[in-house]
mmCIF file of N, CA and C in Angstrom:
data_model
loop_
_atom_site.group_PDB
_atom_site.id
_atom_site.type_symbol
_atom_site.label_atom_id
_atom_site.label_comp_id
_atom_site.label_asym_id
_atom_site.label_seq_id
_atom_site.Cartn_x
_atom_site.Cartn_y
_atom_site.Cartn_z
ATOM 1 N N UNK L 5 -24.727 20.258 5.863
ATOM 2 C CA UNK L 5 -23.592 20.709 5.085
ATOM 3 C C UNK L 5 -22.712 19.496 4.755
ATOM 4 N N UNK L 6 -22.396 19.314 3.481
ATOM 5 C CA UNK L 6 -21.560 18.199 3.046
ATOM 6 C C UNK L 6 -20.088 18.563 3.184
ATOM 7 N N UNK L 7 -19.307 17.576 3.547
ATOM 8 C CA UNK L 7 -17.860 17.770 3.650
ATOM 9 C C UNK L 7 -17.231 17.292 2.360
ATOM 10 N N UNK L 8 -16.445 18.143 1.759
ATOM 11 C CA UNK L 8 -15.757 17.770 0.524
ATOM 12 C C UNK L 8 -14.481 17.011 0.878
ATOM 13 N N UNK L 9 -14.393 15.784 0.434
ATOM 14 C CA UNK L 9 -13.190 14.992 0.676
ATOM 15 C C UNK L 9 -12.157 15.314 -0.387
ATOM 16 N N UNK L 10 -10.961 15.553 0.025
ATOM 17 C CA UNK L 10 -9.884 15.854 -0.907
ATOM 18 C C UNK L 10 -9.269 14.569 -1.434
ATOM 19 N N UNK L 11 -8.728 14.662 -2.623
ATOM 20 C CA UNK L 11 -7.972 13.536 -3.168
ATOM 21 C C UNK L 11 -6.692 13.378 -2.359
ATOM 22 N N UNK L 12 -6.132 12.174 -2.328
ATOM 23 C CA UNK L 12 -4.831 12.020 -1.677
ATOM 24 C C UNK L 12 -3.806 12.949 -2.323
ATOM 25 N N UNK L 13 -2.832 13.361 -1.555
ATOM 26 C CA UNK L 13 -1.780 14.243 -2.057
ATOM 27 C C UNK L 13 -0.473 13.481 -2.195
ATOM 28 N N UNK L 14 0.272 13.823 -3.228
ATOM 29 C CA UNK L 14 1.612 13.278 -3.428
ATOM 30 C C UNK L 14 2.584 14.442 -3.293
ATOM 31 N N UNK L 15 3.428 14.384 -2.284
ATOM 32 C CA UNK L 15 4.433 15.418 -2.060
ATOM 33 C C UNK L 15 5.746 14.928 -2.649
ATOM 34 N N UNK L 16 6.239 15.663 -3.607
ATOM 35 C CA UNK L 16 7.472 15.292 -4.311
ATOM 36 C C UNK L 16 8.572 16.232 -3.838
ATOM 37 N N UNK L 17 9.554 15.681 -3.149
ATOM 38 C CA UNK L 17 10.629 16.491 -2.570
ATOM 39 C C UNK L 17 11.765 16.653 -3.569
ATOM 40 N N UNK L 18 11.959 17.883 -4.008
ATOM 41 C CA UNK L 18 12.998 18.146 -4.999
ATOM 42 C C UNK L 18 13.761 19.428 -4.741
ATOM 43 N N UNK L 19 13.946 19.791 -3.474
ATOM 44 C CA UNK L 19 14.568 21.074 -3.160
ATOM 45 C C UNK L 19 16.086 21.060 -3.262
ATOM 46 N N UNK L 20 16.698 19.919 -3.020
ATOM 47 C CA UNK L 20 18.159 19.875 -2.945
ATOM 48 C C UNK L 20 18.865 19.872 -4.290
ATOM 49 N N UNK L 21 20.160 20.032 -4.210
ATOM 50 C CA UNK L 21 21.018 20.007 -5.391
ATOM 51 C C UNK L 21 20.988 18.601 -5.995
ATOM 52 N N UNK L 22 20.910 18.504 -7.327
ATOM 53 C CA UNK L 22 20.873 17.184 -7.961
ATOM 54 C C UNK L 22 22.175 16.411 -7.751
ATOM 55 N N UNK L 23 22.043 15.091 -7.759
ATOM 56 C CA UNK L 23 23.206 14.226 -7.602
ATOM 57 C C UNK L 23 24.185 14.419 -8.754
ATOM 58 N N UNK L 24 23.618 14.546 -9.980
ATOM 59 C CA UNK L 24 24.447 14.768 -11.181
ATOM 60 C C UNK L 24 23.899 15.946 -11.961
ATOM 61 N N UNK L 25 24.780 16.696 -12.560
ATOM 62 C CA UNK L 25 24.374 17.802 -13.415
ATOM 63 C C UNK L 25 23.908 19.016 -12.636
ATOM 64 N N UNK L 26 23.318 19.963 -13.368
ATOM 65 C CA UNK L 26 22.890 21.204 -12.729
ATOM 66 C C UNK L 26 21.382 21.406 -12.775
ATOM 67 N N UNK L 27 20.659 20.567 -13.519
ATOM 68 C CA UNK L 27 19.207 20.693 -13.610
ATOM 69 C C UNK L 27 18.544 19.813 -12.554
ATOM 70 N N UNK L 28 17.344 20.193 -12.099
ATOM 71 C CA UNK L 28 16.652 19.367 -11.104
ATOM 72 C C UNK L 28 16.514 17.919 -11.568
ATOM 73 N N UNK L 29 16.697 16.995 -10.649
ATOM 74 C CA UNK L 29 16.618 15.569 -10.971
ATOM 75 C C UNK L 29 15.278 15.196 -11.580
ATOM 76 N N UNK L 30 14.222 15.858 -11.164
ATOM 77 C CA UNK L 30 12.881 15.563 -11.682
ATOM 78 C C UNK L 30 12.794 15.759 -13.191
ATOM 79 N N UNK L 31 13.667 16.583 -13.756
ATOM 80 C CA UNK L 31 13.631 16.878 -15.187
ATOM 81 C C UNK L 31 14.587 16.035 -16.013
ATOM 82 N N UNK L 32 15.337 15.150 -15.377
ATOM 83 C CA UNK L 32 16.258 14.293 -16.133
ATOM 84 C C UNK L 32 15.460 13.348 -17.025
ATOM 85 N N UNK L 33 15.933 13.195 -18.247
ATOM 86 C CA UNK L 33 15.265 12.296 -19.189
ATOM 87 C C UNK L 33 15.706 10.852 -18.961
ATOM 88 N N UNK L 34 14.766 9.970 -19.145
ATOM 89 C CA UNK L 34 15.015 8.540 -19.023
ATOM 90 C C UNK L 34 14.820 7.932 -20.407
ATOM 91 N N UNK L 35 15.140 6.669 -20.600
ATOM 92 C CA UNK L 35 14.873 6.047 -21.899
ATOM 93 C C UNK L 35 13.399 6.223 -22.286
ATOM 94 N N UNK L 36 13.160 6.450 -23.547
ATOM 95 C CA UNK L 36 11.796 6.702 -24.012
ATOM 96 C C UNK L 36 11.435 8.176 -23.949
ATOM 97 N N UNK L 37 12.426 9.029 -23.669
ATOM 98 C CA UNK L 37 12.264 10.476 -23.626
ATOM 99 C C UNK L 37 11.228 10.935 -22.596
ATOM 100 N N UNK L 38 11.109 10.188 -21.490
ATOM 101 C CA UNK L 38 10.256 10.611 -20.385
ATOM 102 C C UNK L 38 11.138 11.151 -19.271
ATOM 103 N N UNK L 39 10.628 12.126 -18.568
ATOM 104 C CA UNK L 39 11.360 12.673 -17.430
ATOM 105 C C UNK L 39 11.037 11.855 -16.174
ATOM 106 N N UNK L 40 11.895 11.967 -15.184
ATOM 107 C CA UNK L 40 11.673 11.272 -13.915
ATOM 108 C C UNK L 40 10.319 11.679 -13.331
ATOM 109 N N UNK L 41 9.985 12.972 -13.391
ATOM 110 C CA UNK L 41 8.704 13.427 -12.843
ATOM 111 C C UNK L 41 7.517 12.831 -13.601
ATOM 112 N N UNK L 42 7.666 12.596 -14.890
ATOM 113 C CA UNK L 42 6.607 11.927 -15.658
ATOM 114 C C UNK L 42 6.363 10.519 -15.121
ATOM 115 N N UNK L 43 7.431 9.794 -14.810
ATOM 116 C CA UNK L 43 7.311 8.441 -14.258
ATOM 117 C C UNK L 43 6.572 8.470 -12.923
ATOM 118 N N UNK L 44 6.967 9.402 -12.061
ATOM 119 C CA UNK L 44 6.342 9.499 -10.739
ATOM 120 C C UNK L 44 4.849 9.791 -10.877
ATOM 121 N N UNK L 45 4.524 10.786 -11.701
ATOM 122 C CA UNK L 45 3.124 11.174 -11.860
ATOM 123 C C UNK L 45 2.307 10.042 -12.479
ATOM 124 N N UNK L 46 2.865 9.359 -13.451
ATOM 125 C CA UNK L 46 2.164 8.248 -14.090
ATOM 126 C C UNK L 46 1.932 7.093 -13.109
ATOM 127 N N UNK L 47 2.928 6.830 -12.277
ATOM 128 C CA UNK L 47 2.793 5.731 -11.315
ATOM 129 C C UNK L 47 1.592 5.949 -10.395
ATOM 130 N N UNK L 48 1.363 7.189 -9.986
ATOM 131 C CA UNK L 48 0.235 7.472 -9.096
ATOM 132 C C UNK L 48 -1.085 7.575 -9.852
ATOM 133 N N UNK L 49 -1.111 8.313 -10.958
ATOM 134 C CA UNK L 49 -2.387 8.527 -11.656
ATOM 135 C C UNK L 49 -2.902 7.248 -12.314
ATOM 136 N N UNK L 50 -2.043 6.276 -12.525
ATOM 137 C CA UNK L 50 -2.487 4.989 -13.067
ATOM 138 C C UNK L 50 -3.264 4.186 -12.035
ATOM 139 N N UNK L 51 -3.113 4.531 -10.770
ATOM 140 C CA UNK L 51 -3.709 3.749 -9.696
ATOM 141 C C UNK L 51 -4.851 4.488 -8.988
ATOM 142 N N UNK L 52 -4.686 5.791 -8.754
ATOM 143 C CA UNK L 52 -5.708 6.532 -8.020
ATOM 144 C C UNK L 52 -5.662 8.020 -8.351
ATOM 145 N N UNK L 53 -6.763 8.726 -8.117
ATOM 146 C CA UNK L 53 -6.746 10.175 -8.359
ATOM 147 C C UNK L 53 -5.979 10.868 -7.236
ATOM 148 N N UNK L 54 -5.022 11.691 -7.588
ATOM 149 C CA UNK L 54 -4.191 12.374 -6.595
ATOM 150 C C UNK L 54 -3.964 13.823 -7.002
ATOM 151 N N UNK L 55 -3.548 14.612 -6.031
ATOM 152 C CA UNK L 55 -3.094 15.981 -6.268
ATOM 153 C C UNK L 55 -1.584 15.985 -6.067
ATOM 154 N N UNK L 56 -0.862 16.536 -7.030
ATOM 155 C CA UNK L 56 0.595 16.583 -6.927
ATOM 156 C C UNK L 56 1.033 17.905 -6.339
ATOM 157 N N UNK L 57 2.035 17.826 -5.482
ATOM 158 C CA UNK L 57 2.586 19.011 -4.838
ATOM 159 C C UNK L 57 4.109 18.865 -4.836
ATOM 160 N N UNK L 58 4.769 19.670 -5.652
ATOM 161 C CA UNK L 58 6.231 19.625 -5.776
ATOM 162 C C UNK L 58 6.823 20.669 -4.841
ATOM 163 N N UNK L 59 7.789 20.256 -4.042
ATOM 164 C CA UNK L 59 8.463 21.182 -3.138
ATOM 165 C C UNK L 59 9.895 21.322 -3.629
ATOM 166 N N UNK L 60 10.219 22.488 -4.123
ATOM 167 C CA UNK L 60 11.506 22.690 -4.765
ATOM 168 C C UNK L 60 12.357 23.743 -4.095
ATOM 169 N N UNK L 61 13.544 23.856 -4.609
ATOM 170 C CA UNK L 61 14.511 24.838 -4.118
ATOM 171 C C UNK L 61 15.399 25.246 -5.278
ATOM 172 N N UNK L 62 16.486 24.508 -5.444
ATOM 173 C CA UNK L 62 17.432 24.822 -6.511
ATOM 174 C C UNK L 62 16.753 24.675 -7.878
ATOM 175 N N UNK L 63 16.814 25.706 -8.669
ATOM 176 C CA UNK L 63 16.264 25.739 -10.037
ATOM 177 C C UNK L 63 14.800 25.303 -10.128
ATOM 178 N N UNK L 64 14.012 25.592 -9.106
ATOM 179 C CA UNK L 64 12.604 25.182 -9.113
ATOM 180 C C UNK L 64 11.833 25.834 -10.260
ATOM 181 N N UNK L 65 12.296 26.971 -10.717
ATOM 182 C CA UNK L 65 11.609 27.654 -11.827
ATOM 183 C C UNK L 65 11.585 26.800 -13.088
ATOM 184 N N UNK L 66 12.581 25.947 -13.274
ATOM 185 C CA UNK L 66 12.600 25.055 -14.430
ATOM 186 C C UNK L 66 11.472 24.023 -14.340
ATOM 187 N N UNK L 67 11.236 23.520 -13.152
ATOM 188 C CA UNK L 67 10.166 22.529 -12.951
ATOM 189 C C UNK L 67 8.805 23.207 -13.105
ATOM 190 N N UNK L 68 8.662 24.403 -12.544
ATOM 191 C CA UNK L 68 7.407 25.153 -12.663
ATOM 192 C C UNK L 68 7.084 25.417 -14.132
ATOM 193 N N UNK L 69 8.080 25.768 -14.905
ATOM 194 C CA UNK L 69 7.865 26.047 -16.331
ATOM 195 C C UNK L 69 7.394 24.804 -17.080
ATOM 196 N N UNK L 70 7.927 23.638 -16.749
ATOM 197 C CA UNK L 70 7.585 22.409 -17.448
ATOM 198 C C UNK L 70 6.282 21.771 -16.947
ATOM 199 N N UNK L 71 5.907 22.044 -15.696
ATOM 200 C CA UNK L 71 4.731 21.414 -15.085
ATOM 201 C C UNK L 71 3.858 22.465 -14.388
ATOM 202 N N UNK L 72 3.337 23.426 -15.116
ATOM 203 C CA UNK L 72 2.570 24.502 -14.479
ATOM 204 C C UNK L 72 1.237 24.049 -13.879
ATOM 205 N N UNK L 73 0.786 22.859 -14.209
ATOM 206 C CA UNK L 73 -0.515 22.374 -13.752
ATOM 207 C C UNK L 73 -0.483 21.712 -12.377
ATOM 208 N N UNK L 74 0.692 21.570 -11.768
ATOM 209 C CA UNK L 74 0.738 20.986 -10.426
ATOM 210 C C UNK L 74 1.029 22.084 -9.402
ATOM 211 N N UNK L 75 0.793 21.780 -8.139
ATOM 212 C CA UNK L 75 1.020 22.751 -7.070
ATOM 213 C C UNK L 75 2.507 22.781 -6.708
ATOM 214 N N UNK L 76 2.954 23.963 -6.303
ATOM 215 C CA UNK L 76 4.361 24.137 -5.938
ATOM 216 C C UNK L 76 4.498 24.879 -4.628
ATOM 217 N N UNK L 77 5.530 24.518 -3.889
ATOM 218 C CA UNK L 77 6.001 25.280 -2.742
ATOM 219 C C UNK L 77 7.504 25.394 -2.923
ATOM 220 N N UNK L 78 8.056 26.433 -2.360
ATOM 221 C CA UNK L 78 9.503 26.651 -2.492
ATOM 222 C C UNK L 78 10.122 26.692 -1.104
ATOM 223 N N UNK L 79 11.197 25.946 -0.945
ATOM 224 C CA UNK L 79 11.979 25.989 0.278
ATOM 225 C C UNK L 79 13.137 26.949 0.028
ATOM 226 N N UNK L 80 13.007 28.202 0.484
ATOM 227 C CA UNK L 80 14.061 29.189 0.219
ATOM 228 C C UNK L 80 15.366 28.877 0.947
ATOM 229 N N UNK L 81 15.303 28.018 1.968
ATOM 230 C CA UNK L 81 16.502 27.667 2.738
ATOM 231 C C UNK L 81 16.963 26.252 2.414
ATOM 232 N N UNK L 82 16.733 25.819 1.174
ATOM 233 C CA UNK L 82 17.034 24.442 0.790
ATOM 234 C C UNK L 82 18.480 24.053 1.066
ATOM 235 N N UNK L 83 19.419 25.004 1.010
ATOM 236 C CA UNK L 83 20.829 24.679 1.242
ATOM 237 C C UNK L 83 21.112 24.365 2.713
ATOM 238 N N UNK L 84 20.294 24.915 3.609
ATOM 239 C CA UNK L 84 20.521 24.758 5.046
ATOM 240 C C UNK L 84 19.607 23.747 5.718
ATOM 241 N N UNK L 85 18.550 23.340 5.036
ATOM 242 C CA UNK L 85 17.572 22.448 5.657
ATOM 243 C C UNK L 85 17.527 21.122 4.904
ATOM 244 N N UNK L 86 16.888 20.163 5.490
ATOM 245 C CA UNK L 86 16.785 18.846 4.868
ATOM 246 C C UNK L 86 15.398 18.586 4.333
ATOM 247 N N UNK L 87 15.150 17.335 4.028
ATOM 248 C CA UNK L 87 13.889 16.908 3.434
ATOM 249 C C UNK L 87 12.696 17.163 4.351
ATOM 250 N N UNK L 88 12.881 16.989 5.643
ATOM 251 C CA UNK L 88 11.767 17.188 6.574
ATOM 252 C C UNK L 88 11.301 18.637 6.552
ATOM 253 N N UNK L 89 12.216 19.567 6.514
ATOM 254 C CA UNK L 89 11.838 20.984 6.452
ATOM 255 C C UNK L 89 11.084 21.275 5.157
ATOM 256 N N UNK L 90 11.529 20.690 4.066
ATOM 257 C CA UNK L 90 10.819 20.882 2.793
ATOM 258 C C UNK L 90 9.405 20.330 2.872
ATOM 259 N N UNK L 91 9.261 19.156 3.441
ATOM 260 C CA UNK L 91 7.939 18.550 3.564
ATOM 261 C C UNK L 91 7.019 19.414 4.414
ATOM 262 N N UNK L 92 7.516 19.942 5.509
ATOM 263 C CA UNK L 92 6.694 20.777 6.384
ATOM 264 C C UNK L 92 6.230 22.049 5.691
ATOM 265 N N UNK L 93 7.003 22.546 4.749
ATOM 266 C CA UNK L 93 6.595 23.717 3.974
ATOM 267 C C UNK L 93 5.381 23.385 3.119
ATOM 268 N N UNK L 94 5.332 22.187 2.591
ATOM 269 C CA UNK L 94 4.266 21.805 1.677
ATOM 270 C C UNK L 94 3.002 21.295 2.322
ATOM 271 N N UNK L 95 3.093 20.742 3.515
ATOM 272 C CA UNK L 95 1.910 20.168 4.151
ATOM 273 C C UNK L 95 0.884 21.252 4.450
ATOM 274 N N UNK L 96 -0.319 21.062 3.931
ATOM 275 C CA UNK L 96 -1.368 22.042 4.184
ATOM 276 C C UNK L 96 -2.629 21.421 4.750
ATOM 277 N N UNK L 97 -2.773 20.128 4.667
ATOM 278 C CA UNK L 97 -3.968 19.463 5.182
ATOM 279 C C UNK L 97 -3.561 18.114 5.786
ATOM 280 N N UNK L 98 -3.081 18.128 7.021
ATOM 281 C CA UNK L 98 -2.577 16.886 7.615
ATOM 282 C C UNK L 98 -3.626 15.803 7.812
ATOM 283 N N UNK L 99 -4.909 16.126 7.600
ATOM 284 C CA UNK L 99 -5.948 15.122 7.789
ATOM 285 C C UNK L 99 -6.267 14.352 6.515
ATOM 286 N N UNK L 100 -5.514 14.563 5.449
ATOM 287 C CA UNK L 100 -5.742 13.833 4.211
ATOM 288 C C UNK L 100 -4.646 12.788 4.022
ATOM 289 N N UNK L 101 -4.942 11.799 3.199
ATOM 290 C CA UNK L 101 -3.948 10.782 2.879
ATOM 291 C C UNK L 101 -2.857 11.429 2.040
ATOM 292 N N UNK L 102 -1.620 11.142 2.375
ATOM 293 C CA UNK L 102 -0.538 11.693 1.557
ATOM 294 C C UNK L 102 0.556 10.655 1.354
ATOM 295 N N UNK L 103 1.205 10.786 0.221
ATOM 296 C CA UNK L 103 2.351 9.976 -0.141
ATOM 297 C C UNK L 103 3.519 10.943 -0.306
ATOM 298 N N UNK L 104 4.696 10.516 0.068
ATOM 299 C CA UNK L 104 5.889 11.353 -0.035
ATOM 300 C C UNK L 104 6.947 10.590 -0.806
ATOM 301 N N UNK L 105 7.563 11.254 -1.776
ATOM 302 C CA UNK L 105 8.649 10.620 -2.526
ATOM 303 C C UNK L 105 9.672 11.681 -2.917
ATOM 304 N N UNK L 106 10.850 11.223 -3.234
ATOM 305 C CA UNK L 106 11.886 12.107 -3.742
ATOM 306 C C UNK L 106 11.693 12.280 -5.242
ATOM 307 N N UNK L 107 12.216 13.367 -5.776
ATOM 308 C CA UNK L 107 12.032 13.673 -7.193
ATOM 309 C C UNK L 107 13.023 12.964 -8.098
ATOM 310 N N UNK L 108 13.882 12.127 -7.544
ATOM 311 C CA UNK L 108 14.890 11.465 -8.366
ATOM 312 C C UNK L 108 14.775 9.944 -8.348
ATOM 313 N N UNK L 109 13.611 9.439 -7.927
ATOM 314 C CA UNK L 109 13.415 7.993 -7.867
ATOM 315 C C UNK L 109 12.281 7.600 -8.810
ATOM 316 N N UNK L 110 12.587 6.716 -9.731
ATOM 317 C CA UNK L 110 11.601 6.243 -10.700
ATOM 318 C C UNK L 110 10.990 4.950 -10.169
ATOM 319 N N UNK L 111 9.657 4.866 -10.203
ATOM 320 C CA UNK L 111 8.982 3.637 -9.805
ATOM 321 C C UNK L 111 7.734 3.449 -10.653
ATOM 322 N N UNK L 112 7.169 2.264 -10.581
ATOM 323 C CA UNK L 112 6.036 1.886 -11.426
ATOM 324 C C UNK L 112 4.728 1.874 -10.634
ATOM 325 N N UNK L 113 3.597 1.879 -11.356
ATOM 326 C CA UNK L 113 2.282 1.874 -10.696
ATOM 327 C C UNK L 113 2.072 0.711 -9.725
ATOM 328 N N UNK L 114 2.695 -0.425 -9.968
ATOM 329 C CA UNK L 114 2.522 -1.571 -9.091
ATOM 330 C C UNK L 114 2.952 -1.246 -7.649
ATOM 331 N N UNK L 115 3.978 -0.443 -7.497
ATOM 332 C CA UNK L 115 4.435 -0.052 -6.168
ATOM 333 C C UNK L 115 3.369 0.801 -5.474
ATOM 334 N N UNK L 116 2.799 1.735 -6.194
ATOM 335 C CA UNK L 116 1.746 2.577 -5.624
ATOM 336 C C UNK L 116 0.548 1.712 -5.214
ATOM 337 N N UNK L 117 0.181 0.783 -6.054
ATOM 338 C CA UNK L 117 -0.954 -0.104 -5.749
ATOM 339 C C UNK L 117 -0.696 -0.885 -4.473
ATOM 340 N N UNK L 118 0.545 -1.299 -4.243
ATOM 341 C CA UNK L 118 0.873 -2.054 -3.038
ATOM 342 C C UNK L 118 0.837 -1.174 -1.791
ATOM 343 N N UNK L 119 1.022 0.124 -1.943
ATOM 344 C CA UNK L 119 1.025 1.037 -0.799
ATOM 345 C C UNK L 119 -0.364 1.438 -0.348
ATOM 346 N N UNK L 120 -1.363 1.210 -1.162
ATOM 347 C CA UNK L 120 -2.720 1.632 -0.814
ATOM 348 C C UNK L 120 -3.236 0.901 0.377
#
């Protein structure tokens, strides 16, 4: 029996209230009309095949509507819990390689390449 190896997972933590405005930080537009989540996804997919898993809370339905092709988990207690609780909600296969990032930080593929 062959074992199917899973692609690395990227857990994007976006459950908390945004620093500015009322929409999730992942949906904020950056110069060039790209969203923060587009930058994050591009940074990883430019370097390696990954599965994205967004863990949301406040206004998560907006992110689900814009990115229906990625996996989602919802932290219903996002107001009372922190990032670690959100991450634990999303973890489903602790034996796979995973990367964790916040949904409001933009970075480039070179950073992902250095983390491999």
